[in-house]
């Protein structure tokens, strides 16, 4: 049934898509994580638009709602990893420096209450198709449960990790025990006491699950392909005073807007080898000992650019890490003397007692680099050398089809009918500023590819992108512009900038998800903007300057 704006199928009641009505909206937001929630608030409460949000899950929180595996916690410290809106933080108290998933979920519930978001959200609503009609300049969006919506502006806010990657192992569905996927973990407690468990994958997710499961399981087998250059988290309770002082909390947000990372931090403004060996060691000790990602994101300025500088940092890390592992074989597998790739070109995880776990007699390490997994059988996991590892439970933590996977699920078709993700999978990602796609007018994508996203503090860069999108929409309405698009030339220029900056770094030297290299068949290319938030902001304002001078007005 088609409903015209402002009317409904039953008198004055709003259209109800649960009953087959089509929602007629100004704006539709897809995804209820950090960017989707803020976007809905901006569009609805500041631009006074008729805006709704579709979320595939059962609650707000996005990645923090889906990734509820044991031990899940953020690797950016609070306060700082949160919205800067005072109405949200003025009566919210974090307990730990690196909050766990339950606390992050509670935070989203708090945000929901403060901004009254849920009343305009449809949960369990998974979008599978979105297409633009040039004549009406609207997007029509369809969901798996039969809802349909038409909107002038479509904001796809599904983040970078909306689609888990599960390798195509033979026999996966024959496993007789319990198998758990990190990004779709059950809400009920999973009891591993007395069980033989396996964890496949040693990214941030795998390490966090291993640390929890190895506490209680009878036997833990870890399947590692590439060693993680994990850094000590140094978790702590937030000391009193950190959050209570209004002026210093405001200052955190002010300072974070002036840096490249969106955190109030800068790398050491010196090249590694220009420091004396004593100075360098002191700096490394300070960064490593301070915990968190400091050894990665506030190291010497040439860490991710100069191979010699990088090796110096790796050697320091390896020495520290090797000293924590008793068994010589485990030591060589977990922290080899010869690095498999430069330090930090794959994201280091934060760990609490990860390396010491391998000193326990009931924790074993299997190198799938030496002998890959070839089959899952009812009673366990088989590697290429014919070895069967008998287990009762498996946790799969093999990462994500970053960006493209989530966009693929939404099924975005450009105005010529081509599927955007299909084109990206064939020819590589094409965007302008990581937020717009040529041929997709009025489509905006915060925290996606080609933007600083995963190389910045999420909430800071999301707030910037959402404000920019809202500003473009506000200007469109003031100017009476129905739709804006970007040119192919703008896309090409942006891709060139993304690629040239990445090629100045050591990032292309590893097979990482930053480069799309973790998914078989996916084009290997830089997926994120490494120019930093300062330059990124400038580029965005250049595009929307004047009367939206950098955009095509339709
Ligand atoms: O995914 P990953 P993740 N056989 O891609 C291995 C964020 N995050 O979910 O390195 C065997 O990093 C793969 O091996 P390799 C954070 O940004 C944040 O852990 O490709 N192994 C790797 O070890 C993070 O960086 C937090 O050789 C296979 C692992 O699986 C990002 O999400 C918490 C395999 C995948 O690691 C992704 O993290 C969680 C195969 N066929 C996530 N295929 C925090 O804030 C893949 N692997 C703390």
Coordinates of C-alpha atoms in Angstrom, one line a residue, residues 113-488:
X113 CA 17.0 7.4 26.9
X114 CA 18.6 10.8 26.7
X115 CA 17.8 11.4 23.1
X116 CA 14.6 9.4 22.9
X117 CA 15.8 7.5 19.9
X118 CA 14.0 4.1 20.1
X119 CA 10.6 5.6 19.3
X120 CA 11.9 6.3 15.8
X121 CA 13.7 3.0 15.3
X122 CA 12.5 -0.2 13.8
X123 CA 14.5 -3.1 15.2
X124 CA 14.9 -6.6 13.7
X125 CA 14.7 -4.7 10.4
X126 CA 17.4 -5.8 8.0
X127 CA 17.7 -3.8 4.8
X128 CA 18.5 -5.8 1.7
X129 CA 17.7 -3.4 -1.2
X130 CA 18.0 0.3 -1.7
X131 CA 17.5 2.0 -5.1
X132 CA 17.3 5.6 -6.3
X133 CA 14.5 6.9 -8.5
X134 CA 15.8 9.9 -10.4
X135 CA 12.4 11.3 -11.3
X136 CA 11.2 11.6 -7.7
X137 CA 14.7 12.0 -6.3
X138 CA 14.0 9.5 -3.6
X139 CA 15.4 6.2 -2.3
X140 CA 13.2 3.2 -2.0
X141 CA 14.4 0.8 0.7
X142 CA 13.2 -2.8 1.3
X143 CA 13.8 -5.0 4.3
X144 CA 13.9 -8.7 4.7
X145 CA 10.7 -8.7 6.9
X146 CA 8.7 -6.9 4.2
X147 CA 8.9 -3.3 5.2
X148 CA 9.3 -0.6 2.6
X149 CA 10.3 3.0 3.0
X150 CA 10.8 5.9 0.7
X151 CA 13.2 8.7 1.7
X152 CA 14.8 11.8 0.2
X153 CA 18.0 11.2 2.1
X154 CA 19.5 7.8 2.8
X155 CA 22.2 7.4 5.4
X156 CA 23.9 4.0 5.4
X157 CA 25.6 3.9 8.8
X158 CA 26.5 0.3 9.0
X159 CA 30.1 0.8 10.1
X160 CA 33.2 -1.0 8.9
X161 CA 32.5 -4.4 10.5
X162 CA 29.0 -5.3 9.7
X163 CA 29.7 -8.6 8.0
X164 CA 31.7 -11.3 9.7
X165 CA 34.1 -13.3 7.6
X166 CA 33.9 -17.1 8.0
X167 CA 36.3 -19.1 5.9
X168 CA 34.8 -21.7 3.7
X169 CA 36.0 -24.8 5.7
X170 CA 34.9 -28.2 4.5
X171 CA 32.6 -29.8 7.0
X172 CA 31.9 -26.7 9.1
X173 CA 28.3 -27.7 9.5
X174 CA 29.1 -31.3 10.6
X175 CA 30.7 -30.2 13.9
X176 CA 28.8 -32.1 16.6
X177 CA 29.8 -29.8 19.4
X178 CA 28.9 -26.1 19.9
X179 CA 30.2 -23.5 17.5
X180 CA 30.1 -19.8 18.2
X181 CA 30.7 -16.8 15.9
X182 CA 32.2 -13.8 17.5
X183 CA 29.9 -11.2 15.8
X184 CA 26.7 -13.2 16.5
X185 CA 27.3 -14.5 20.0
X186 CA 24.3 -15.8 22.0
X187 CA 23.0 -13.5 24.7
X188 CA 23.0 -16.4 27.2
X189 CA 26.2 -17.2 29.2
X190 CA 28.3 -19.9 27.5
X191 CA 29.8 -22.2 30.1
X192 CA 33.1 -23.7 29.1
X193 CA 34.0 -25.4 32.4
X194 CA 35.3 -28.9 31.8
X195 CA 35.2 -28.5 28.1
X196 CA 37.9 -28.7 25.4
X197 CA 37.7 -25.5 23.5
X198 CA 39.2 -24.1 20.3
X199 CA 39.6 -20.5 19.3
X200 CA 40.3 -19.8 15.6
X201 CA 41.9 -16.4 14.9
X202 CA 44.1 -14.2 17.0
X203 CA 43.0 -10.6 16.1
X204 CA 41.6 -8.4 18.9
X205 CA 38.5 -10.6 19.0
X206 CA 40.3 -13.9 19.2
X207 CA 42.6 -12.7 21.9
X208 CA 39.8 -11.4 24.1
X209 CA 37.9 -14.7 23.8
X210 CA 41.0 -16.7 24.5
X211 CA 41.7 -14.7 27.7
X212 CA 38.2 -15.5 29.0
X213 CA 37.8 -19.1 27.9
X214 CA 41.2 -20.2 29.0
X215 CA 40.3 -19.2 32.6
X216 CA 37.7 -22.0 32.9
X217 CA 38.1 -24.5 30.0
X218 CA 39.6 -27.9 30.6
X219 CA 41.8 -27.4 27.6
X220 CA 42.2 -24.5 25.2
X221 CA 43.6 -24.8 21.7
X222 CA 44.5 -21.6 19.9
X223 CA 44.7 -21.6 16.1
X224 CA 47.0 -18.8 15.0
X225 CA 47.9 -17.8 11.4
X226 CA 49.7 -14.6 12.0
X227 CA 51.1 -13.5 15.4
X228 CA 49.4 -10.4 16.8
X229 CA 51.8 -7.7 18.0
X230 CA 49.5 -7.2 21.1
X231 CA 50.3 -4.5 23.6
X232 CA 49.5 -4.5 27.4
X233 CA 46.2 -3.0 28.1
X234 CA 47.0 -2.0 31.7
X235 CA 43.3 -1.9 32.6
X236 CA 42.3 0.0 35.6
X237 CA 39.3 1.5 37.3
X238 CA 38.8 5.2 36.5
X239 CA 40.2 7.1 39.4
X240 CA 37.7 9.6 41.0
X241 CA 37.9 13.1 39.5
X242 CA 38.7 12.0 36.0
X243 CA 35.1 12.3 34.8
X244 CA 33.7 14.7 37.5
X245 CA 35.6 17.8 36.5
X246 CA 33.4 19.5 33.9
X247 CA 36.1 21.8 32.6
X248 CA 38.7 19.1 31.9
X249 CA 36.0 16.9 30.3
X250 CA 35.1 19.7 27.9
X251 CA 38.8 20.2 27.3
X252 CA 39.2 16.6 26.2
X253 CA 36.6 17.1 23.4
X254 CA 38.0 20.4 22.4
X255 CA 41.6 19.0 22.2
X256 CA 40.5 15.9 20.3
X257 CA 39.1 18.1 17.5
X258 CA 42.6 19.5 16.9
X259 CA 44.5 16.3 16.3
X260 CA 44.9 13.9 13.5
X261 CA 43.7 10.9 15.5
X262 CA 40.7 12.5 17.1
X263 CA 42.3 11.7 20.5
X264 CA 44.2 14.2 22.5
X265 CA 47.5 12.7 21.5
X266 CA 50.3 13.3 19.0
X267 CA 53.2 11.1 17.9
X268 CA 56.7 12.0 19.2
X269 CA 57.7 14.9 16.8
X270 CA 61.1 13.3 16.0
X271 CA 62.4 10.4 13.8
X272 CA 63.3 7.3 15.6
X273 CA 66.9 7.1 14.7
X274 CA 67.5 10.8 15.5
X275 CA 67.0 10.0 19.1
X276 CA 70.0 8.6 21.0
X277 CA 69.7 4.9 22.0
X278 CA 69.1 5.9 25.6
X279 CA 66.4 8.4 24.7
X280 CA 64.7 5.9 22.4
X281 CA 64.7 3.1 25.0
X282 CA 63.3 5.5 27.6
X283 CA 60.6 6.6 25.2
X284 CA 59.7 3.0 24.3
X285 CA 59.6 2.0 28.0
X286 CA 57.3 4.9 28.8
X287 CA 54.9 4.2 25.9
X288 CA 54.8 0.4 26.4
X289 CA 54.6 0.7 30.2
X290 CA 51.8 3.2 30.0
X291 CA 49.5 0.6 28.4
X292 CA 47.0 0.9 25.7
X293 CA 47.8 1.7 22.1
X294 CA 50.3 4.4 23.0
X295 CA 53.3 2.3 21.7
X296 CA 51.5 2.3 18.4
X297 CA 49.8 5.7 17.9
X298 CA 52.1 8.0 19.9
X299 CA 55.4 6.4 18.9
X300 CA 58.0 8.3 16.9
X301 CA 56.5 10.1 13.9
X302 CA 58.2 7.7 11.4
X303 CA 57.0 4.4 12.9
X304 CA 54.7 3.5 10.0
X305 CA 56.8 5.1 7.3
X306 CA 60.5 4.1 7.8
X307 CA 61.3 0.4 7.8
X308 CA 64.4 0.9 10.0
X309 CA 62.5 2.9 12.6
X310 CA 59.7 0.3 12.4
X311 CA 62.1 -2.6 13.0
X312 CA 63.6 -0.9 16.0
X313 CA 60.1 -0.7 17.6
X314 CA 59.4 -4.3 16.6
X315 CA 62.6 -5.5 18.3
X316 CA 61.7 -3.7 21.5
X317 CA 58.2 -5.3 21.4
X318 CA 59.5 -8.8 20.7
X319 CA 62.0 -8.6 23.5
X320 CA 59.4 -7.5 26.0
X321 CA 56.9 -10.2 24.8
X322 CA 59.3 -13.1 24.5
X323 CA 60.3 -12.6 28.1
X324 CA 56.8 -13.5 29.1
X325 CA 56.6 -16.9 27.3
X326 CA 58.4 -19.9 28.8
X327 CA 58.2 -22.5 25.9
X328 CA 60.7 -21.7 23.2
X329 CA 58.4 -22.9 20.4
X330 CA 55.4 -20.9 21.6
X331 CA 57.8 -17.9 22.0
X332 CA 59.0 -18.1 18.4
X333 CA 55.4 -18.5 17.1
X334 CA 53.9 -15.7 19.2
X335 CA 56.7 -13.2 19.0
X336 CA 59.2 -14.3 16.3
X337 CA 62.6 -12.6 16.2
X338 CA 62.0 -12.0 12.5
X339 CA 58.7 -10.1 12.1
X340 CA 56.2 -11.4 9.5
X341 CA 55.3 -7.8 8.6
X342 CA 56.2 -4.4 9.9
X343 CA 55.0 -3.5 13.4
X344 CA 51.6 -1.8 13.5
X345 CA 50.5 -2.2 9.9
X346 CA 48.0 -4.7 11.2
X347 CA 46.2 -3.3 14.2
X348 CA 47.8 -4.4 17.5
X349 CA 45.4 -5.7 20.0
X350 CA 45.4 -4.9 23.7
X351 CA 45.9 -7.9 26.0
X352 CA 45.7 -8.4 29.7
X353 CA 47.4 -11.8 30.3
X354 CA 47.5 -13.3 26.8
X355 CA 51.1 -14.3 26.6
X356 CA 51.3 -15.8 30.1
X357 CA 48.3 -18.1 29.2
X358 CA 50.7 -20.1 27.0
X359 CA 52.7 -21.0 30.0
X360 CA 49.7 -23.1 31.3
X361 CA 49.9 -26.8 30.6
X362 CA 46.3 -26.9 29.3
X363 CA 46.7 -24.1 26.7
X364 CA 48.3 -25.1 23.4
X365 CA 49.1 -23.2 20.2
X366 CA 48.7 -24.5 16.7
X367 CA 50.2 -22.6 13.8
X368 CA 47.9 -22.6 10.8
X369 CA 50.6 -20.8 8.9
X370 CA 52.6 -24.0 9.1
X371 CA 49.6 -26.2 8.6
X372 CA 46.3 -24.6 7.6
X373 CA 42.9 -25.8 8.7
X374 CA 41.5 -28.0 6.0
X375 CA 38.4 -29.5 7.6
X376 CA 36.0 -29.5 10.5
X377 CA 34.9 -32.9 11.6
X378 CA 32.1 -33.8 14.0
X379 CA 34.7 -34.2 16.8
X380 CA 37.2 -31.5 15.9
X381 CA 39.5 -29.6 13.6
X382 CA 41.9 -31.1 11.1
X383 CA 45.0 -29.4 9.8
X384 CA 46.8 -30.0 6.5
X385 CA 49.4 -32.2 8.2
X386 CA 46.6 -34.7 9.0
X387 CA 46.5 -33.8 12.7
X388 CA 43.0 -33.9 14.3
X389 CA 42.5 -31.6 17.3
X390 CA 39.5 -33.0 19.2
X391 CA 37.4 -30.3 20.8
X392 CA 33.9 -29.8 22.3
X393 CA 33.4 -26.1 21.4
X394 CA 34.8 -23.8 18.8
X395 CA 34.9 -20.0 18.7
X396 CA 35.3 -18.5 15.2
X397 CA 37.0 -15.1 15.3
X398 CA 38.3 -14.8 11.8
X399 CA 37.5 -11.1 11.2
X400 CA 35.3 -9.1 8.9
X401 CA 34.7 -8.5 5.2
X402 CA 35.5 -4.9 6.1
X403 CA 33.2 -2.1 4.6
X404 CA 32.2 -3.9 1.4
X405 CA 30.5 -6.8 3.2
X406 CA 28.2 -4.5 5.1
X407 CA 27.5 -2.3 2.0
X408 CA 26.8 -5.5 0.0
X409 CA 24.2 -6.6 2.6
X410 CA 22.3 -3.3 2.2
X411 CA 22.1 -3.9 -1.6
X412 CA 22.6 -0.3 -2.7
X413 CA 21.9 0.2 -6.5
X414 CA 23.0 3.4 -8.1
X415 CA 20.7 5.4 -10.4
X416 CA 21.7 3.2 -13.4
X417 CA 20.7 0.1 -11.5
X418 CA 24.2 -1.2 -10.7
X419 CA 25.0 -2.7 -7.3
X420 CA 27.6 -0.5 -5.6
X421 CA 29.3 -3.3 -3.6
X422 CA 29.4 -5.5 -6.7
X423 CA 31.3 -2.8 -8.6
X424 CA 33.6 -2.2 -5.6
X425 CA 34.3 -5.9 -5.4
X426 CA 35.3 -5.9 -9.1
X427 CA 37.0 -2.6 -9.6
X428 CA 37.9 -1.5 -6.1
X429 CA 36.2 1.0 -3.7
X430 CA 35.2 4.4 -5.2
X431 CA 33.9 7.2 -3.1
X432 CA 34.2 10.9 -2.6
X433 CA 35.5 11.6 1.0
X434 CA 34.4 8.1 1.9
X435 CA 30.9 9.4 2.3
X436 CA 29.4 9.7 -1.1
X437 CA 29.3 7.6 -4.3
X438 CA 28.9 8.9 -7.8
X439 CA 25.5 7.9 -9.2
X440 CA 24.0 7.6 -5.7
X441 CA 22.5 11.1 -5.1
X442 CA 21.6 11.9 -1.5
X443 CA 23.3 8.8 -0.2
X444 CA 25.7 9.4 2.7
X445 CA 27.9 6.8 4.5
X446 CA 29.6 7.8 7.8
X447 CA 32.5 5.7 9.2
X448 CA 33.0 3.7 6.0
X449 CA 35.9 3.2 3.5
X450 CA 38.2 6.0 2.4
X451 CA 37.7 8.0 5.5
X452 CA 39.9 8.2 8.7
X453 CA 37.4 6.0 10.5
X454 CA 39.5 3.1 11.9
X455 CA 42.6 5.3 12.0
X456 CA 40.8 7.8 14.3
X457 CA 38.9 7.8 17.5
X458 CA 35.5 6.5 16.3
X459 CA 33.2 8.9 18.2
X460 CA 35.2 12.0 17.2
X461 CA 35.4 11.3 13.5
X462 CA 31.8 10.1 13.5
X463 CA 30.6 13.3 15.1
X464 CA 32.5 15.3 12.4
X465 CA 31.1 13.3 9.5
X466 CA 27.6 13.4 10.8
X467 CA 27.8 17.1 11.3
X468 CA 29.1 17.5 7.7
X469 CA 26.3 15.4 6.3
X470 CA 23.7 17.3 8.3
X471 CA 25.2 20.6 7.1
X472 CA 25.0 19.5 3.4
X473 CA 21.3 18.5 3.9
X474 CA 20.6 21.8 5.6
X475 CA 22.2 23.8 2.8
X476 CA 20.3 21.7 0.2
X477 CA 17.0 22.6 1.8
X478 CA 18.0 26.3 2.1
X479 CA 19.0 26.4 -1.6
X480 CA 16.0 24.4 -2.7
X481 CA 18.2 21.6 -4.1
X482 CA 16.4 18.3 -4.4
X483 CA 19.4 16.1 -4.8
X484 CA 23.2 16.2 -4.8
X485 CA 25.6 13.8 -6.5
X486 CA 29.4 13.6 -6.9
X487 CA 31.3 13.4 -10.2
X488 CA 33.4 10.5 -11.3

